mmCIF file of C-alpha atoms in Angstrom:
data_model
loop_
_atom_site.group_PDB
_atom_site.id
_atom_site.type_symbol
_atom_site.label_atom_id
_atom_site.label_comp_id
_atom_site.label_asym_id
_atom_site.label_seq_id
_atom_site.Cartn_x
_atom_site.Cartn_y
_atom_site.Cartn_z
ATOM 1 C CA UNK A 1 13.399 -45.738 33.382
ATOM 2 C CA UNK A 2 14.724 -44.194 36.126
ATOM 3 C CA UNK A 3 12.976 -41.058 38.089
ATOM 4 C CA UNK A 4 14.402 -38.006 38.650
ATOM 5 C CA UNK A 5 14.688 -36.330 41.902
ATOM 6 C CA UNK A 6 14.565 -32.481 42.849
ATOM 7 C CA UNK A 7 18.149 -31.536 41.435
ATOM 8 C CA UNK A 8 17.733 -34.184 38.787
ATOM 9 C CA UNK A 9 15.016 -32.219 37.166
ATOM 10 C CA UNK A 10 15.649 -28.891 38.184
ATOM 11 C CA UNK A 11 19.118 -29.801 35.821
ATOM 12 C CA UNK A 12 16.947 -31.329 33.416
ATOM 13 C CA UNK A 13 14.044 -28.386 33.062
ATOM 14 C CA UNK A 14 17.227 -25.654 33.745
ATOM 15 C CA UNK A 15 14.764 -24.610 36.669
ATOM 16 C CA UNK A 16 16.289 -23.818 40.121
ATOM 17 C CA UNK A 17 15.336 -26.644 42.758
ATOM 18 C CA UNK A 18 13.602 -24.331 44.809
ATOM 19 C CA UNK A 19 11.021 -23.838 41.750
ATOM 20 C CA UNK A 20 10.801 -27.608 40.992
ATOM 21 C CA UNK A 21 9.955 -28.162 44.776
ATOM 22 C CA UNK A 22 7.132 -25.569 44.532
ATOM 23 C CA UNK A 23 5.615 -26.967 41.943
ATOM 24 C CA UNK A 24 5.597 -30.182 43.507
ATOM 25 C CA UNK A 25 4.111 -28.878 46.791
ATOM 26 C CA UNK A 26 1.305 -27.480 44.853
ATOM 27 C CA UNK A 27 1.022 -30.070 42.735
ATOM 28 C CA UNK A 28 1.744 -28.376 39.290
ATOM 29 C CA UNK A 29 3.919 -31.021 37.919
ATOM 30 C CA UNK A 30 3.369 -34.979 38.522
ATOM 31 C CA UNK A 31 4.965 -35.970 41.641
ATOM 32 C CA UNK A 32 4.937 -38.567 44.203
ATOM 33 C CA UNK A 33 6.710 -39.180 47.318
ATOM 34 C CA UNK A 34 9.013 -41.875 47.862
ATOM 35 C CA UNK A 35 10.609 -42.266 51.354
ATOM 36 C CA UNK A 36 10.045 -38.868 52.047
ATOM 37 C CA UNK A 37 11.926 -37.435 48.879
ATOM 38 C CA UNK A 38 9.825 -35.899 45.851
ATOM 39 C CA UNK A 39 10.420 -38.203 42.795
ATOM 40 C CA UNK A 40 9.451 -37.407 39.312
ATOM 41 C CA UNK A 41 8.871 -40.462 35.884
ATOM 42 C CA UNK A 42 10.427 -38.916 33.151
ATOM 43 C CA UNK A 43 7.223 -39.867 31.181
ATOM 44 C CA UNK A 44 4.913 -38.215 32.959
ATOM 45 C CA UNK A 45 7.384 -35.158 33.066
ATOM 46 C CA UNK A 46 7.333 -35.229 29.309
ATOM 47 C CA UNK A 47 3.716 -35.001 29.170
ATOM 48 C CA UNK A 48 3.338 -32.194 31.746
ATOM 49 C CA UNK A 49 5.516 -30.621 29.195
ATOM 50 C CA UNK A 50 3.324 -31.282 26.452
ATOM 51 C CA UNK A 51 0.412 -30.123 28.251
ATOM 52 C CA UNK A 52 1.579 -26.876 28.836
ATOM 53 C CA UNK A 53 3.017 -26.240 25.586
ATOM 54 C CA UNK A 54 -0.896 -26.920 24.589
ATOM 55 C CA UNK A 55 -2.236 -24.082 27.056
ATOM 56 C CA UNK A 56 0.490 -21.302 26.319
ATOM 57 C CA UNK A 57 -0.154 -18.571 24.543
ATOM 58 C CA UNK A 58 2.797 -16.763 21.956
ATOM 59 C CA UNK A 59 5.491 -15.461 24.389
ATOM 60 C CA UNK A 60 4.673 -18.111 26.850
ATOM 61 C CA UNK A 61 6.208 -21.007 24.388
ATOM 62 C CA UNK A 62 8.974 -18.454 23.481
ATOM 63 C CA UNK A 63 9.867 -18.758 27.182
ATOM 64 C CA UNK A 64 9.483 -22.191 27.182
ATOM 65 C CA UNK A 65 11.594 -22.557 24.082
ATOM 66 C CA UNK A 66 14.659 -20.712 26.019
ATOM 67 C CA UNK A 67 14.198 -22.918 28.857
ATOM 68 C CA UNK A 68 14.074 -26.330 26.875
ATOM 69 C CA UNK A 69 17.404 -25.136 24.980
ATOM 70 C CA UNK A 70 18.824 -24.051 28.327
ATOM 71 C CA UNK A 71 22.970 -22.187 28.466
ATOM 72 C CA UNK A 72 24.058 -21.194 24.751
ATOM 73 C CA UNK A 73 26.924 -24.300 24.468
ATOM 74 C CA UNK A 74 25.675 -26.642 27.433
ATOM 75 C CA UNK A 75 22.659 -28.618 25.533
ATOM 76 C CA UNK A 76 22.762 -31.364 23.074
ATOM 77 C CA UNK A 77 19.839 -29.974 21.004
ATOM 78 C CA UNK A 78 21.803 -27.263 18.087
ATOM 79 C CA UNK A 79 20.960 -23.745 19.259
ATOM 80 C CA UNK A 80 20.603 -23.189 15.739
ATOM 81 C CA UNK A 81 17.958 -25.641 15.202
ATOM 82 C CA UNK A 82 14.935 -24.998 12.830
ATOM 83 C CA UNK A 83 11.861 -26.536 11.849
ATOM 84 C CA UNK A 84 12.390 -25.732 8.319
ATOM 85 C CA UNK A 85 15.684 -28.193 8.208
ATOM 86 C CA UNK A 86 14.068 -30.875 10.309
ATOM 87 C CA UNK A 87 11.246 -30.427 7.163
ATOM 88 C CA UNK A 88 12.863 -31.616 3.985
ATOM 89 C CA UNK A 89 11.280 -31.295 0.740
ATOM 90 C CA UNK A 90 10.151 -35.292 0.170
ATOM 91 C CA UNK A 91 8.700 -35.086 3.413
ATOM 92 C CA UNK A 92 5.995 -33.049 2.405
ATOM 93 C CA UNK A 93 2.848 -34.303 0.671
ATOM 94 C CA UNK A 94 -0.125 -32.158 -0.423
ATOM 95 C CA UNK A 95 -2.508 -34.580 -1.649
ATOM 96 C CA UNK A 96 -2.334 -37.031 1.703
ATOM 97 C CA UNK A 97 -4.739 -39.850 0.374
ATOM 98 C CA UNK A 98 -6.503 -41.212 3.724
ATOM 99 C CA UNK A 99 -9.504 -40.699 5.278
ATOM 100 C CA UNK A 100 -9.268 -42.424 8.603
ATOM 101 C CA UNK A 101 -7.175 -42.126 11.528
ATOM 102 C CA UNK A 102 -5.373 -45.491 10.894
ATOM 103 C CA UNK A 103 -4.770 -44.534 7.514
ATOM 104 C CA UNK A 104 -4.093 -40.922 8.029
ATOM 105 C CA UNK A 105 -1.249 -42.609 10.408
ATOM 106 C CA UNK A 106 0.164 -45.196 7.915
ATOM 107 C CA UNK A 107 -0.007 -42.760 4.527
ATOM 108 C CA UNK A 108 2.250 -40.049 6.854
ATOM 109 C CA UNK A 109 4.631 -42.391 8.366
ATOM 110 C CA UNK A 110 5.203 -43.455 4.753
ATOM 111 C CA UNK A 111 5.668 -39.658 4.018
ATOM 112 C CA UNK A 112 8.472 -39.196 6.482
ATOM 113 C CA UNK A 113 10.038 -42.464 5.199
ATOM 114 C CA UNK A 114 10.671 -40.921 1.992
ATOM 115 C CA UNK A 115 13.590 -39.210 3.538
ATOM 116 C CA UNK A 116 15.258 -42.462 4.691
ATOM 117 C CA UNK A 117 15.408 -41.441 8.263
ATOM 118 C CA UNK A 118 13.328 -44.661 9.604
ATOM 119 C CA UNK A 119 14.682 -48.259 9.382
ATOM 120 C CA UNK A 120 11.314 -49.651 11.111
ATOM 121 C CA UNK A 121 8.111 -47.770 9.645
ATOM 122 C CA UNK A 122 6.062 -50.711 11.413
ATOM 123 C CA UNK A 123 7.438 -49.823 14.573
ATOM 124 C CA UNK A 124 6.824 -46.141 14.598
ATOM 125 C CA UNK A 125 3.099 -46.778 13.227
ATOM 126 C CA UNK A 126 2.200 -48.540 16.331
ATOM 127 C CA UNK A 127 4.486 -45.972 18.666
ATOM 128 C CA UNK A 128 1.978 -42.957 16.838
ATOM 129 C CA UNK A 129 -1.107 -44.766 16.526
ATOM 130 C CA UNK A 130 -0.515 -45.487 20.721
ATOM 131 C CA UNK A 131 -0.159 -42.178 20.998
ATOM 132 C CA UNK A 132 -3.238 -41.032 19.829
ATOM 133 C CA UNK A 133 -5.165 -43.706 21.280
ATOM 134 C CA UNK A 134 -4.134 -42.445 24.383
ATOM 135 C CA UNK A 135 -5.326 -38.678 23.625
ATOM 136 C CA UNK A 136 -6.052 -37.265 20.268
ATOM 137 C CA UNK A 137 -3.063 -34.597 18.711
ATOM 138 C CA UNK A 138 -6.408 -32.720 16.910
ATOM 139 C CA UNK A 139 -6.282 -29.065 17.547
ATOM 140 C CA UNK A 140 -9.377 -27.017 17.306
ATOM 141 C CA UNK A 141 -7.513 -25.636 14.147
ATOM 142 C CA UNK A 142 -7.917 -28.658 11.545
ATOM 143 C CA UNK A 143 -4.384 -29.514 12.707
ATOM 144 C CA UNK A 144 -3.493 -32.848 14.292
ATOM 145 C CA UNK A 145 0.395 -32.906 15.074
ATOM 146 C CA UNK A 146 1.487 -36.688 15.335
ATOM 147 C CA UNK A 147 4.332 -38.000 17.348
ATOM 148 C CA UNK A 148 4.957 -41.025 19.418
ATOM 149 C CA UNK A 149 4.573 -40.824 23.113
ATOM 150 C CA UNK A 150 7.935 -41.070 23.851
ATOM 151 C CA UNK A 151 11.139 -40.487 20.980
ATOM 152 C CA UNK A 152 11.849 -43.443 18.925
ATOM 153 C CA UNK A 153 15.939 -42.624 18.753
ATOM 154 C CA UNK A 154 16.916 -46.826 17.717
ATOM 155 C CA UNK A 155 14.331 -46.576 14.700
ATOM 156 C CA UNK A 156 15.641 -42.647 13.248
ATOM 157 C CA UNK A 157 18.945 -42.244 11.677
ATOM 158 C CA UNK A 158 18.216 -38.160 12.836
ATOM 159 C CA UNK A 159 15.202 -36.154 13.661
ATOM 160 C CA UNK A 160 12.631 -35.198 10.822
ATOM 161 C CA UNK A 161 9.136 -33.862 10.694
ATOM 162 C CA UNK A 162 6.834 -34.607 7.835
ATOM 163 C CA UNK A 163 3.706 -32.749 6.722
ATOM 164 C CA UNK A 164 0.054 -33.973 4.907
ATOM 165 C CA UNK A 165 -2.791 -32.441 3.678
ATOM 166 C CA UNK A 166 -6.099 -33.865 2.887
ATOM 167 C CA UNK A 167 -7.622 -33.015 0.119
ATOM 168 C CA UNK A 168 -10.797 -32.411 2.557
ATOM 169 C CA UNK A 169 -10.873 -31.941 6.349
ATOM 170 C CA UNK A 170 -11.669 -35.197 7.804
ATOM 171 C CA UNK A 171 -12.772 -36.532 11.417
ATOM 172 C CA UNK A 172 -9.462 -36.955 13.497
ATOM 173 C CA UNK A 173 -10.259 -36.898 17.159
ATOM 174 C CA UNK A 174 -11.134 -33.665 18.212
ATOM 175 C CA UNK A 175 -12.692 -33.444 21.389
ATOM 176 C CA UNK A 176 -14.759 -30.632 19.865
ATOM 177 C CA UNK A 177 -15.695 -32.776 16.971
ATOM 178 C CA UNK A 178 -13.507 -30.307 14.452
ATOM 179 C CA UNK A 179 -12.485 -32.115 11.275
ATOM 180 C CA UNK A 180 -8.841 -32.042 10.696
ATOM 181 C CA UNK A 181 -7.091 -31.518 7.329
ATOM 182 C CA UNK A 182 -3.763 -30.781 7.976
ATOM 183 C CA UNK A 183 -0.729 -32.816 9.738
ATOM 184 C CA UNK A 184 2.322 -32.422 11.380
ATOM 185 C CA UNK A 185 4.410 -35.864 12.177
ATOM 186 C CA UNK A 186 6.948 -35.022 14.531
ATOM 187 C CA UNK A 187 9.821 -37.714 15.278
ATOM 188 C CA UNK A 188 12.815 -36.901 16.989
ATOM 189 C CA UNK A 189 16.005 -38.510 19.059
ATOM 190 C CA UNK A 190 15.532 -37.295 22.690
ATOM 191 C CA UNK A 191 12.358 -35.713 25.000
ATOM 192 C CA UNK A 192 13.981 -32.047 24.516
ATOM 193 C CA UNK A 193 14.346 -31.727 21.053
ATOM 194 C CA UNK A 194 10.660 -33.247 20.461
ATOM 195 C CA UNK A 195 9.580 -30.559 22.959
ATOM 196 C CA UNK A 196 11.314 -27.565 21.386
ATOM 197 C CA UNK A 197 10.247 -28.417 17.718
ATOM 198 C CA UNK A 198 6.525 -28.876 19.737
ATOM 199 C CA UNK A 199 6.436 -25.471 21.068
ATOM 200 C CA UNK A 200 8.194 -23.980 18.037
ATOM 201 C CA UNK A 201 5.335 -25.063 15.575
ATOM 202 C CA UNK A 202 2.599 -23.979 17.701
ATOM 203 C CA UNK A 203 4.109 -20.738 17.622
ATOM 204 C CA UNK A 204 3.767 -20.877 14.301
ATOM 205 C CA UNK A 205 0.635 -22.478 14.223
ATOM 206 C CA UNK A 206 -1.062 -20.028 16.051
ATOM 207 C CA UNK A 207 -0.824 -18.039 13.166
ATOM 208 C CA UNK A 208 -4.521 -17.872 10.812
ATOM 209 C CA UNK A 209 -2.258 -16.576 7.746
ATOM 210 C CA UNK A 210 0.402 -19.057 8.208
ATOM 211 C CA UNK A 211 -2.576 -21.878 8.316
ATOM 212 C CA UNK A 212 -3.698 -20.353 5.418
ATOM 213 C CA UNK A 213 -0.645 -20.697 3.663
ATOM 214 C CA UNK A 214 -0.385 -24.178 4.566
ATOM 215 C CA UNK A 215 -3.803 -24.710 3.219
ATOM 216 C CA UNK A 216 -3.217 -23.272 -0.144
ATOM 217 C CA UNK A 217 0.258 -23.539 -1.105
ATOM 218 C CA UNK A 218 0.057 -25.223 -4.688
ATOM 219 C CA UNK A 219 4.054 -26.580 -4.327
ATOM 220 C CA UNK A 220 5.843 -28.596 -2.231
ATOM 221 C CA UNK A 221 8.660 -25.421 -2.488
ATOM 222 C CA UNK A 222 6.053 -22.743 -2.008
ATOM 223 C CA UNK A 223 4.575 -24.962 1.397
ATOM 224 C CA UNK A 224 8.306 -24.757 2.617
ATOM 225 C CA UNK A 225 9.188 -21.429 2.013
ATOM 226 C CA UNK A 226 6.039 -20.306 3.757
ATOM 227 C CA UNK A 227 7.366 -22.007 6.853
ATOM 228 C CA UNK A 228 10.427 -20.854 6.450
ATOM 229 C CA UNK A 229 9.393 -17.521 6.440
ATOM 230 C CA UNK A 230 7.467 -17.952 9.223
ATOM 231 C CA UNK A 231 9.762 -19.426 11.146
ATOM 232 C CA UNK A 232 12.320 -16.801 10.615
ATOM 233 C CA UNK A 233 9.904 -14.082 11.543
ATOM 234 C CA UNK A 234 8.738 -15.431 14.900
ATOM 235 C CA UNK A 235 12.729 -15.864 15.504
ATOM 236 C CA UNK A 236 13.259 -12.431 14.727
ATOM 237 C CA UNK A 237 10.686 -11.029 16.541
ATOM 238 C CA UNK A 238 11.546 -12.857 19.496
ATOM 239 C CA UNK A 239 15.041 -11.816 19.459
ATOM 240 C CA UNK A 240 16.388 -15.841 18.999
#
């Protein structure tokens, strides 16, 4: 995979390069030098990206959002992109039967396959289950949101998420020890999409009633209009 240098990622990130050089001089973002020029692994970029997305609060990930989409009509992610299309209906299961991590993995990668999106199901539960081998996806909230490390774009005829829910919260990796009854499976074609549709739900996500809804909606319909709803109201009120 090859690394990016300074105007490589500033182009990537839609950062100038004097702001990807200062975070590399204070060591912000993972860097190394190589021959005297700053170079950057995608991978680790990625996850930098993922960390912060973790640590920002509500208008923080707005901003982030508007970077990761970059110029209106220059990206290859849809500016009109939603997380309520990337949900479809069969991808949605309220009574998730699993109560271990490796079976919490396999019931929701059979979830999203519902939707006929993934031509190697195998493949993708070994890509998540590295993933959180590597660093549980369990958020303080009782919500774990699964993805591989890296897109899986040969195994995904287009970019879905799927959504479980236990019947009761169950031990998922927490690094507090919080049970976990609720999951996101995110699985997308390219680093920038998986990052927008990242920060997008923890917008949402930040949100007790919306968790609430998520927790208690008795349909599969009511479950999506409730992030529907929610999604259009953090657009609104962020001006997107």
């Amino acid at each position: 995979m090859e690394e990016f240098d300074i105007p490589g990622l500033a182009e990537h990130l839609h950062l100038t390069a004097a702001q990807v050089l200062r975070l590399a001089e204070r060591g912000q973002i993972p860097a190394r030098r190589v021959g005297g020029e700053w170079r950057f692994h995608p991978a680790e970029v990625h996850q930098w990206w993922e960390q912060r997305i973790g640590l920002a609060d509500d208008q923080q990930l707005a901003e982030m959002e508007v970077v990761l989409r970059g110029p209106r009509g220059t990206t290859t992610t849809p500016t009109e992109f939603t997380l309520a299309a990337l949900l479809r209906p069969e991808a949605i299961e309220l009574q998730l039967d699993a109560r271990t991590n490796t079976a919490v993995i396999g019931a929701m990668v059979d979830v999203a396959a519902r939707t006929g999106l993934i031509w190697d199901t195998a493949r993708l539960t070994d890509a998540v289950r590295a993933r959180e081998e590597l660093h549980s996806t369990a958020l303080d909230e009782g919500i774990a949101l699964l993805h591989p490390r890296r897109p899986q774009p040969s195994i995904l005829g287009d970019a879905l998420i799927a959504f479980g829910r236990t019947p009761s919260p169950i031990p998922f990796g927490n690094s507090r020890g919080k049970l976990t009854d609720l999951f996101f499976m995110i699985c997308t074609l390219d680093d920038r999409t998986h990052l927008r549709v990242l920060a997008r739900l923890s917008r949402l996500l930040s949100d007790p009633a919306f968790l609430d809804q998520l927790r208690w909606a008795t349909t599969v319909s009511e479950l999506h209009e409730s992030l529907a709803t929610a999604e259009q109201r953090v657009l609104e009120t962020a001006g997107e």
